[in-house]
Coordinates of C-alpha atoms in Angstrom, one line a residue:
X1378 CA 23.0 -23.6 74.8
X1379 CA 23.7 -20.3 77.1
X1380 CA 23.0 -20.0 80.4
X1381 CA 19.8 -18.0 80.1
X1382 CA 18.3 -20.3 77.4
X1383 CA 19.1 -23.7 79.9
X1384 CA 17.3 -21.9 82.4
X1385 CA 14.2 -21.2 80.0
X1386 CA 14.6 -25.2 79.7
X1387 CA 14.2 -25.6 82.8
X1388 CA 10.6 -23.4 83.0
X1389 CA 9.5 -24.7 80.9
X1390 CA 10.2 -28.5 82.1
X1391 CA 8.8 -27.5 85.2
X1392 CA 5.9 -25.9 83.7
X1393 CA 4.5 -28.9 81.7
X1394 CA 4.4 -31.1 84.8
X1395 CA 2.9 -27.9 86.4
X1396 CA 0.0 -28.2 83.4
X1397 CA -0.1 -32.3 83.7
X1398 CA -0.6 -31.9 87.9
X1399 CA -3.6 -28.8 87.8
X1400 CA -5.8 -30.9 85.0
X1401 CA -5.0 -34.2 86.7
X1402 CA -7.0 -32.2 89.1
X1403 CA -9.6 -30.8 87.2
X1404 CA -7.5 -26.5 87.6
X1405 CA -9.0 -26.2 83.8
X1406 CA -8.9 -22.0 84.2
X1407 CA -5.3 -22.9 86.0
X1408 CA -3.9 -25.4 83.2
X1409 CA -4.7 -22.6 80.6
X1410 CA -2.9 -19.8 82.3
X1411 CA 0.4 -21.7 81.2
X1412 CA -0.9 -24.6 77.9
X1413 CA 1.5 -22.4 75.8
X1414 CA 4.3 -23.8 77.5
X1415 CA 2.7 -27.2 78.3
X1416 CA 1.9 -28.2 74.6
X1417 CA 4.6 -26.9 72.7
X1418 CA 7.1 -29.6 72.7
X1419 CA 9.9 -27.4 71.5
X1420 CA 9.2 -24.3 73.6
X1421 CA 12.3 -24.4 75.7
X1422 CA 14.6 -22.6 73.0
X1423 CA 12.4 -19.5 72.1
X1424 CA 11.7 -18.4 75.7
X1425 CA 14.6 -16.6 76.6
X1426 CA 14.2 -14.7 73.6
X1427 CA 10.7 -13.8 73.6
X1428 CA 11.1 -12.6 77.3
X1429 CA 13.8 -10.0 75.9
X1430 CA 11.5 -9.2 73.4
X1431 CA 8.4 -8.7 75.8
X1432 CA 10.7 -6.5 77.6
X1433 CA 11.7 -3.9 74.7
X1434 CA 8.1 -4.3 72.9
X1435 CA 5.1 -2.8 74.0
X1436 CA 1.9 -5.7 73.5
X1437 CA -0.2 -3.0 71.8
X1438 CA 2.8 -2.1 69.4
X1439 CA 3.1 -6.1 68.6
X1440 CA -0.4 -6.5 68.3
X1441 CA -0.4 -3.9 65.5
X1442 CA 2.6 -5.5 64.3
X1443 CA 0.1 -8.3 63.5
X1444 CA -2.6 -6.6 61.7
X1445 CA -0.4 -4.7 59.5
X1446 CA 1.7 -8.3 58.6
X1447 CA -1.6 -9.9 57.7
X1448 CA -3.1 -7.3 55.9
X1449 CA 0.1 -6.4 53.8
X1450 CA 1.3 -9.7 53.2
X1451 CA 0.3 -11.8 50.1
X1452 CA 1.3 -15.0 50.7
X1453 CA -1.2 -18.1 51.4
X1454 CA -3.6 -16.4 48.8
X1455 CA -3.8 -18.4 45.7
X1456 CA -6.8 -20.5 45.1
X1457 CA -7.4 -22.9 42.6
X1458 CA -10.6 -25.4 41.3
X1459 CA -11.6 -26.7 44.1
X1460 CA -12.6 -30.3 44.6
X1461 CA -13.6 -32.9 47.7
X1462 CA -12.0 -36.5 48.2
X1463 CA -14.0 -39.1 50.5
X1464 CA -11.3 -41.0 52.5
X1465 CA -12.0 -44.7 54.1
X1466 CA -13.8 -43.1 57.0
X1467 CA -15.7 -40.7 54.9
X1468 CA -13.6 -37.4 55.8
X1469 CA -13.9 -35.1 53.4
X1470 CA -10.5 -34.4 52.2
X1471 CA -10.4 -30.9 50.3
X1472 CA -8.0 -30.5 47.2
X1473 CA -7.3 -27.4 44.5
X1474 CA -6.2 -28.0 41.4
X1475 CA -4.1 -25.3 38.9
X1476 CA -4.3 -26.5 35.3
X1477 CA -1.5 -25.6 33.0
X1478 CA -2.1 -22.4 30.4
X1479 CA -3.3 -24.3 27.6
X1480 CA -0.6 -22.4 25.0
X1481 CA 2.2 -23.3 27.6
X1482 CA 1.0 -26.6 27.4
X1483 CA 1.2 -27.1 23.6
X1484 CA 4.3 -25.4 23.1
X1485 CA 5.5 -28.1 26.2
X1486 CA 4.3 -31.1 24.5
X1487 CA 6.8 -30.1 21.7
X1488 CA 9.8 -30.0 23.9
X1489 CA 12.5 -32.9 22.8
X1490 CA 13.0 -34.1 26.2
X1491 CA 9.3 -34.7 26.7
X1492 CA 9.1 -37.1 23.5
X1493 CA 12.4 -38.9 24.6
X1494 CA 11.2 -39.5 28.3
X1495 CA 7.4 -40.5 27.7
X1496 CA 8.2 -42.1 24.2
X1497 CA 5.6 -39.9 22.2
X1498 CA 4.9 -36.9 20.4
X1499 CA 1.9 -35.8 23.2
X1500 CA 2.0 -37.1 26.4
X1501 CA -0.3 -37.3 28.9
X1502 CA 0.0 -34.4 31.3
X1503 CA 2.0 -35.0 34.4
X1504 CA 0.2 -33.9 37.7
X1505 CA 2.5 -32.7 40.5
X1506 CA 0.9 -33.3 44.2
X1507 CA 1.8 -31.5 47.2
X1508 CA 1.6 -32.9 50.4
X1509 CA 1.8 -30.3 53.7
X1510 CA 3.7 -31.0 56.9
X1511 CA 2.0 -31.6 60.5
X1512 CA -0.2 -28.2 61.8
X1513 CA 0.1 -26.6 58.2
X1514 CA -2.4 -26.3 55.4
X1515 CA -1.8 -26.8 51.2
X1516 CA -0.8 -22.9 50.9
X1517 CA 2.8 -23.7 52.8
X1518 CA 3.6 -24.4 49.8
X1519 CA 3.0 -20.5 48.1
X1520 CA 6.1 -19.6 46.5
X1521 CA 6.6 -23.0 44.9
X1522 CA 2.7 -23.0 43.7
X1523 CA 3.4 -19.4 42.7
X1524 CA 6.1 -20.8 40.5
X1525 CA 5.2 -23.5 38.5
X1526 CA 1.1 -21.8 38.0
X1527 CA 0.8 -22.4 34.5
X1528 CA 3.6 -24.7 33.5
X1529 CA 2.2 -27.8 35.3
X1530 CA -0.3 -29.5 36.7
X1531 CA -0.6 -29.3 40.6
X1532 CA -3.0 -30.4 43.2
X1533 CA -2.6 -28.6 46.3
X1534 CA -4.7 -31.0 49.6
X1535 CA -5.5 -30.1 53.1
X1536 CA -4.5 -33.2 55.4
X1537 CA -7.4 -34.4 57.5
X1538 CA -8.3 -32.3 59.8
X1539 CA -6.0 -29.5 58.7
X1540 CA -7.2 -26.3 56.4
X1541 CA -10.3 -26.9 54.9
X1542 CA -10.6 -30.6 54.9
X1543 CA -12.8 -32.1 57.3
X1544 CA -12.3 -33.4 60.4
X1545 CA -11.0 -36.9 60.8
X1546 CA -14.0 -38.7 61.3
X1547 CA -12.5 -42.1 62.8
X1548 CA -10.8 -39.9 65.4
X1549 CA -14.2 -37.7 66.1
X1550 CA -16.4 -40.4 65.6
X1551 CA -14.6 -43.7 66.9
X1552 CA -11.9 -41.8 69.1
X1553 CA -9.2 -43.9 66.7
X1554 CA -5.3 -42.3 66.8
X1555 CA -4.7 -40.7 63.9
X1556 CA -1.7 -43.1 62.0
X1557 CA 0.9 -42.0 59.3
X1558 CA -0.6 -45.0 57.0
X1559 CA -3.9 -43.2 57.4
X1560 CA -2.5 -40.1 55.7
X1561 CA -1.0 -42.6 52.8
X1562 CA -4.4 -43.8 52.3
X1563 CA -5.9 -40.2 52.0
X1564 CA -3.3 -39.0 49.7
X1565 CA -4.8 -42.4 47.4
X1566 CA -7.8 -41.0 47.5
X1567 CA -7.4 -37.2 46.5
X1568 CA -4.8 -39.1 43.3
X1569 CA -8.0 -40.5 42.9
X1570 CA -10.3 -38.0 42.7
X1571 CA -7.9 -35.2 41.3
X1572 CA -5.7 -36.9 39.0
X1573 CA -6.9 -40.5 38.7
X1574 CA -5.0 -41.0 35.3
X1575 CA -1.4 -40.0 33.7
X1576 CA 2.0 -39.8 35.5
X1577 CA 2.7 -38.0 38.8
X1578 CA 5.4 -36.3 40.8
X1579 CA 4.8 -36.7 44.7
X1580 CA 5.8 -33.8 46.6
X1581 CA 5.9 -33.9 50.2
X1582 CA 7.1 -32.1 53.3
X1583 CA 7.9 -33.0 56.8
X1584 CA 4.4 -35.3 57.2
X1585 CA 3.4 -35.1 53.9
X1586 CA 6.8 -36.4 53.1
X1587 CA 5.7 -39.5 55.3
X1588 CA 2.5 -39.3 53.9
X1589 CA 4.2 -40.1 50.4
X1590 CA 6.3 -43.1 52.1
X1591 CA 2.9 -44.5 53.5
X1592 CA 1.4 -44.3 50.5
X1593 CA 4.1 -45.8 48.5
X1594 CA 4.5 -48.4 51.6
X1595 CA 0.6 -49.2 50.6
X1596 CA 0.3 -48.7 47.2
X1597 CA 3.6 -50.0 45.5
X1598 CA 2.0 -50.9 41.7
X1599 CA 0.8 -47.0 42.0
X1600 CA 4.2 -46.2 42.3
X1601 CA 5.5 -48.1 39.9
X1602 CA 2.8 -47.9 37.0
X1603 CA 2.6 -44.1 37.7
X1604 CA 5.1 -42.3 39.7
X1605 CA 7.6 -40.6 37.9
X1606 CA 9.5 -38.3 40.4
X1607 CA 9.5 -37.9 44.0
X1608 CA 10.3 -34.7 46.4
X1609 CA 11.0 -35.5 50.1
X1610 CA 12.0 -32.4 52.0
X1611 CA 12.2 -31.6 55.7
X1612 CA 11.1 -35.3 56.5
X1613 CA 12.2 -38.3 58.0
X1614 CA 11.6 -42.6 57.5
X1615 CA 11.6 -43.1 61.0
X1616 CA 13.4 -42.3 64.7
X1617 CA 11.4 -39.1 65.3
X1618 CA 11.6 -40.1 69.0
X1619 CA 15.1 -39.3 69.4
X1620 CA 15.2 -36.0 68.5
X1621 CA 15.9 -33.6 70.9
X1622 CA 14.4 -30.4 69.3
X1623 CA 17.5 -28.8 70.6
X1624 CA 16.9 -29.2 73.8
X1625 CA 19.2 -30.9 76.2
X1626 CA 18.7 -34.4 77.1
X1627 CA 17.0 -34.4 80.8
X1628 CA 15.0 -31.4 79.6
X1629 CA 13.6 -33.4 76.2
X1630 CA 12.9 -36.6 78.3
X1631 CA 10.8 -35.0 80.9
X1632 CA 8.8 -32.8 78.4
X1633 CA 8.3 -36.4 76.5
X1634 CA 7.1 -38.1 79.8
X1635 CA 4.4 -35.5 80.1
X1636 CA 3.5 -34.1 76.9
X1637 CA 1.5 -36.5 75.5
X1638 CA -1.0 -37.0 78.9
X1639 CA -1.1 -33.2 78.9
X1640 CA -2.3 -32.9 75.0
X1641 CA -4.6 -35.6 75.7
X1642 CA -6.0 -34.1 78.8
X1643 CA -6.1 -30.1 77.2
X1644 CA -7.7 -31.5 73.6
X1645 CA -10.5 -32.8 75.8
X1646 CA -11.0 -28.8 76.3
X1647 CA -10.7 -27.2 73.3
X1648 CA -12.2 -24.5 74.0
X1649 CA -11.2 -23.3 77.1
X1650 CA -7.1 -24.1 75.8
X1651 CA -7.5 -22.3 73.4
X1652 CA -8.5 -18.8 74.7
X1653 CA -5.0 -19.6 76.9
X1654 CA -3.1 -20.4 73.5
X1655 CA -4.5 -16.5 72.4
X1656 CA -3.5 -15.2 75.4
X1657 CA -0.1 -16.4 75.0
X1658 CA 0.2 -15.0 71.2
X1659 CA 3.4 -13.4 71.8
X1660 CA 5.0 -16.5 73.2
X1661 CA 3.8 -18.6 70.6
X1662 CA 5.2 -16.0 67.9
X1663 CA 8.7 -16.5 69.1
X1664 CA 8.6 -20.2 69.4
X1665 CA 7.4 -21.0 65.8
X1666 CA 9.9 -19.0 64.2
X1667 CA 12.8 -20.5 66.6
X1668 CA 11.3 -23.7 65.1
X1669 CA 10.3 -23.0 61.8
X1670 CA 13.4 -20.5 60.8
X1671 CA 17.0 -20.7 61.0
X1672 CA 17.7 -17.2 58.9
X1673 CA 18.2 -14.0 60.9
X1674 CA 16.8 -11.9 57.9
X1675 CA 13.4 -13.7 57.4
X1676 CA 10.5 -11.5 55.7
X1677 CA 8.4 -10.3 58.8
X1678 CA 5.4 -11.3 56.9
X1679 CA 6.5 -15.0 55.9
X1680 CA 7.5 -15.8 59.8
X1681 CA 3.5 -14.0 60.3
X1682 CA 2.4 -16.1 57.3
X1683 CA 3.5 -19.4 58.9
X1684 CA 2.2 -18.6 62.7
X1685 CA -1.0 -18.1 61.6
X1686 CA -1.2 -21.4 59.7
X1687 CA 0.2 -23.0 62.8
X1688 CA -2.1 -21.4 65.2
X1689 CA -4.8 -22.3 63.5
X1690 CA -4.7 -25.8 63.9
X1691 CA -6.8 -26.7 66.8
X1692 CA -5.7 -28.3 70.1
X1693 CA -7.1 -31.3 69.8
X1694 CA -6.0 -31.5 66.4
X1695 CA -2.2 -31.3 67.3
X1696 CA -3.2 -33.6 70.2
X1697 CA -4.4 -36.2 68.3
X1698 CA -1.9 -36.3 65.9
X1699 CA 1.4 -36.2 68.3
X1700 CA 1.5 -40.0 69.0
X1701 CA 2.0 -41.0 65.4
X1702 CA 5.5 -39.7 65.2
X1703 CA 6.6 -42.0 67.7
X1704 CA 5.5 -44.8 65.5
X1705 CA 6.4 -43.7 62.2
X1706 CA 9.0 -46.3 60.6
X1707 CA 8.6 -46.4 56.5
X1708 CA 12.4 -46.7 56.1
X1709 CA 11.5 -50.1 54.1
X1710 CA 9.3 -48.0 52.2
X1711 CA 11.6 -46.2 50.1
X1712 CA 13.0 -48.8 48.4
X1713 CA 10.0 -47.9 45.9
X1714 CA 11.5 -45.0 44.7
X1715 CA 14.8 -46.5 44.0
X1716 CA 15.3 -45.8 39.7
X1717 CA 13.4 -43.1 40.0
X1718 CA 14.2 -39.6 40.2
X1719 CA 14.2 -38.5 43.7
X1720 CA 15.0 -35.2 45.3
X1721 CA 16.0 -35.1 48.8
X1722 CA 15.9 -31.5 50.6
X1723 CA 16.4 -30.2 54.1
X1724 CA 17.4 -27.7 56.1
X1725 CA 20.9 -27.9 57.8
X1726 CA 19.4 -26.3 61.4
X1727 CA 16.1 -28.0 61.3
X1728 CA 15.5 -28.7 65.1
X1729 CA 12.1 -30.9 64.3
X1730 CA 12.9 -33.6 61.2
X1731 CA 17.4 -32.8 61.5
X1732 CA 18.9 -33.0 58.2
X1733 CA 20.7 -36.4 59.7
X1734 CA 17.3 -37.7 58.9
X1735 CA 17.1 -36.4 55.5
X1736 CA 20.8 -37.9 54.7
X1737 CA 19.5 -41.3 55.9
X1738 CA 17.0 -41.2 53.4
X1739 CA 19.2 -40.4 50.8
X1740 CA 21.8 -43.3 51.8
X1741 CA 18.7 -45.7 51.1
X1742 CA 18.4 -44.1 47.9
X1743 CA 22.0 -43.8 46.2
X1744 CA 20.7 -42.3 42.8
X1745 CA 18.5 -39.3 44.9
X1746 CA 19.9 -35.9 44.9
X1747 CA 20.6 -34.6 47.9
X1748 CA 20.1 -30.7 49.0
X1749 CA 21.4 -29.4 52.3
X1750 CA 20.5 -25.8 52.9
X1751 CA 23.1 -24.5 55.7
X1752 CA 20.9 -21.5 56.7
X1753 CA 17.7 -23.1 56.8
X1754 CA 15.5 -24.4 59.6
X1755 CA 12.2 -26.4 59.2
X1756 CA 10.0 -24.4 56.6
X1757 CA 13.0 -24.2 54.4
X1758 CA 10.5 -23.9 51.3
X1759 CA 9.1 -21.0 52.5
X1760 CA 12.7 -19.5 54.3
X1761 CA 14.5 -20.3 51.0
X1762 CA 11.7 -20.2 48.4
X1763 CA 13.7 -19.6 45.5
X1764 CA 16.4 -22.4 46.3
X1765 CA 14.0 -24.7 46.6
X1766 CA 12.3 -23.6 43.6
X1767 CA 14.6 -24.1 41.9
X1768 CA 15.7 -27.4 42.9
X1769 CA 12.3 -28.5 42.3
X1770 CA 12.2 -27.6 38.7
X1771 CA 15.2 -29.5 38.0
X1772 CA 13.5 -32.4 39.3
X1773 CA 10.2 -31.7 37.2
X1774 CA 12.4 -31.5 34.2
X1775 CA 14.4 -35.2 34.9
X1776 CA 10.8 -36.6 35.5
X1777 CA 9.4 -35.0 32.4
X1778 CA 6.7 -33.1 33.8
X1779 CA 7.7 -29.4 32.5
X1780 CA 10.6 -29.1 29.1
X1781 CA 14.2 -29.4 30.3
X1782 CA 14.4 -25.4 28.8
X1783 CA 11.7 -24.4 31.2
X1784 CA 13.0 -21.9 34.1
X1785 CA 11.0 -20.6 36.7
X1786 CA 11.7 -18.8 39.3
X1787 CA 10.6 -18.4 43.5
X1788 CA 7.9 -15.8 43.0
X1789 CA 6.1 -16.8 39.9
X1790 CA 7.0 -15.9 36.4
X1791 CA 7.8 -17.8 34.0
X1792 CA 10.9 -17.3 31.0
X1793 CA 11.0 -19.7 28.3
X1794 CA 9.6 -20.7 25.1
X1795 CA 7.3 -23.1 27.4
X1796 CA 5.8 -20.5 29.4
X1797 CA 3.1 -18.3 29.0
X1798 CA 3.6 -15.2 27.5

């Protein structure tokens, strides 16, 4: 780390006890003025950088920056059928669903690999379901949705409290922590109600990669009765608390010793946080895509793309939901995936789930294939859609969902006797 960046650590250490000290004491208005470096947890990186760029930008030249990246770019608009899930709590869980073009279908059904996989002429469709990753919504997953629109069956859900599923009632209701085997038990209950019958492929990254291990940790006869290929990318079985999010060791502690009172203490005011988290736009910009990104090159309007999904999730929303990293441990879990086939993808600069994690995972499971993306950070599926794409047809084929002849590509189309025309 250079000498400017340690120094950025170190404001930004000092800053987060500055945040936990003025709402201890009730400096709301005060706390505000500097939450954007209280409640990002891997701030310290991006700051040098964003000064510089604060420096050589104009504010009114970024701002229009913004409107012209979300008005030009296309990504997070694909919408399918749209259907509701009830969890345990009653949270209403939100879920799309693309159906496969009926004459791509057909011509599938006839594909040799199908019939020697499933053991029939027509087999039941397979349903492929995407789980999202911790302060992002189903349309992270655009370019690989893009893709496979047509070919397969997908179901595309909002985690509680994220997108346009509800809030999590237990936590609003019965101020309960949100918890990793919560998720697994919501992801039951979209499969559920969006594909309660035929074989699946579980997709699933960063949390919704834990979400799949909680649900296979829960629900093992689902997994074996029904599951026929599993996706894992960007996530991790366990040890979240000793990442260092590239940070150096005394900074990373003391950010840990006050982060989560100060999340705690800023979720209680919403509101008021989050006029200060608008007012720090430009710092936030930088610090996602440190986070996010490890490509120099990244579309503008992908890096825009993700930092609106991010900022979107409320404060007390990311509050709520920091503590159940700590406690996340479904390393046991995966042992229900072993004999199936399993792809295992992430990132090679991934400051928030490291690829180390990823390659633990696949240790556990010897037959998985394992993807390391050297110029990748944490939203490698939307930094490297194509790769991953890619990767993730190959997997559909083993697991029988789309013909072995099928090839699609990052953006959509479709070339093959199984796709539509």
């Amino acid at each position: 780390m250079s000498e400017s960046n340690g120094e950025a650590v170190a404001a930004v250490v000092a800053s987060a006890t500055e945040a936990a000290g003025e709402v201890a004491a009730g400096g709301w208005r005060r706390a505000t003025g500097i939450a954007g470096v209280a409640i990002g947890v891997v701030a310290a990186g991006a700051a040098a950088g964003v000064a510089i760029e604060r420096l050589t930008v104009g504010r009114g030249m970024r701002q229009k920056a913004r409107l012209a990246l979300d008005s030009a770019g296309p990504y997070g608009g694909l919408r399918g059928t749209p259907g509701t899930a009830r969890a345990e709590d009653g949270t209403e869980l939100y879920y799309e669903v693309d159906d496969p073009d009926p004459e791509a279908d057909a011509e599938a059904h006839r594909a040799p690999r199908r019939r020697r996989l499933f053991g029939r002429r027509a087999p039941a469709p397979v349903t492929v379901v995407f789980s999202h990753g911790y302060c992002l919504n189903q349309d992270s997953w655009h370019f690989q949705r893009a893709a496979l629109r047509g070919v397969v069956r997908t179901v595309h859900w909002d985690q509680r409290s994220h997108g346009r599923s509800g809030r999590g009632v237990a936590q609003t209701r019965d101020d309960r922590p949100v918890s990793i085997e919560e998720l697994g038990r919501d992801l039951k209950a979209v499969i559920d109600a969006a594909a309660p019958e035929g074989p699946i492929v579980l997709v699933g990254h960063s949390m919704g990669g834990m979400t799949v291990m909680a649900l296979a940790d829960a629900f093992p006869d689902l997994i074996s009765e029904r599951v026929v290929g599993v996706a894992l990318v960007g996530t991790s079985s366990g040890r979240l608390g000793e990442v260092n999010f590239g940070l150096p060791v005394a900074g990373v502690n003391a950010v840990r010793r006050v982060l989560p009172g100060v999340l705690r203490a800023l979720g209680q005011r919403a509101e008021l946080v989050e006029k200060g988290r608008r007012a720090t736009a430009d710092l936030f910009a930088g610090i996602i895509k440190r986070y996010s990104f490890a490509s120099r090159d990244v579309d503008p309007a992908v890096a825009r793309f993700a930092e609106r999904m991010i900022e979107s999730t409320p404060i007390d929303v990311v509050a709520e939901y920091y503590p159940a990293f700590n406690d996340h441990d479904k390393t046991a879990a995966l042992a229900r995936f072993a004999g199936l086939p399993v792809l295992v993808l992430a990132g090679v600069r991934d400051l928030v789930t490291p690829s180390e994690h990823s390659e633990a995972i696949a240790d556990l499971l010897p037959d998985a294939e394992l993807v390391l993306v050297p110029d990748a950070g944490h939203l490698v599926m939307l930094e490297h859609p194509e790769l991953v794409t890619d990767r993730l047809a190959d997997l559909l084929a083993r697991a029988g969902a789309v013909p072995a002849a099928a090839t699609v590509d990052g953006y959509g189309s479709t070339s093959s006797s199984a796709g539509p025309g």
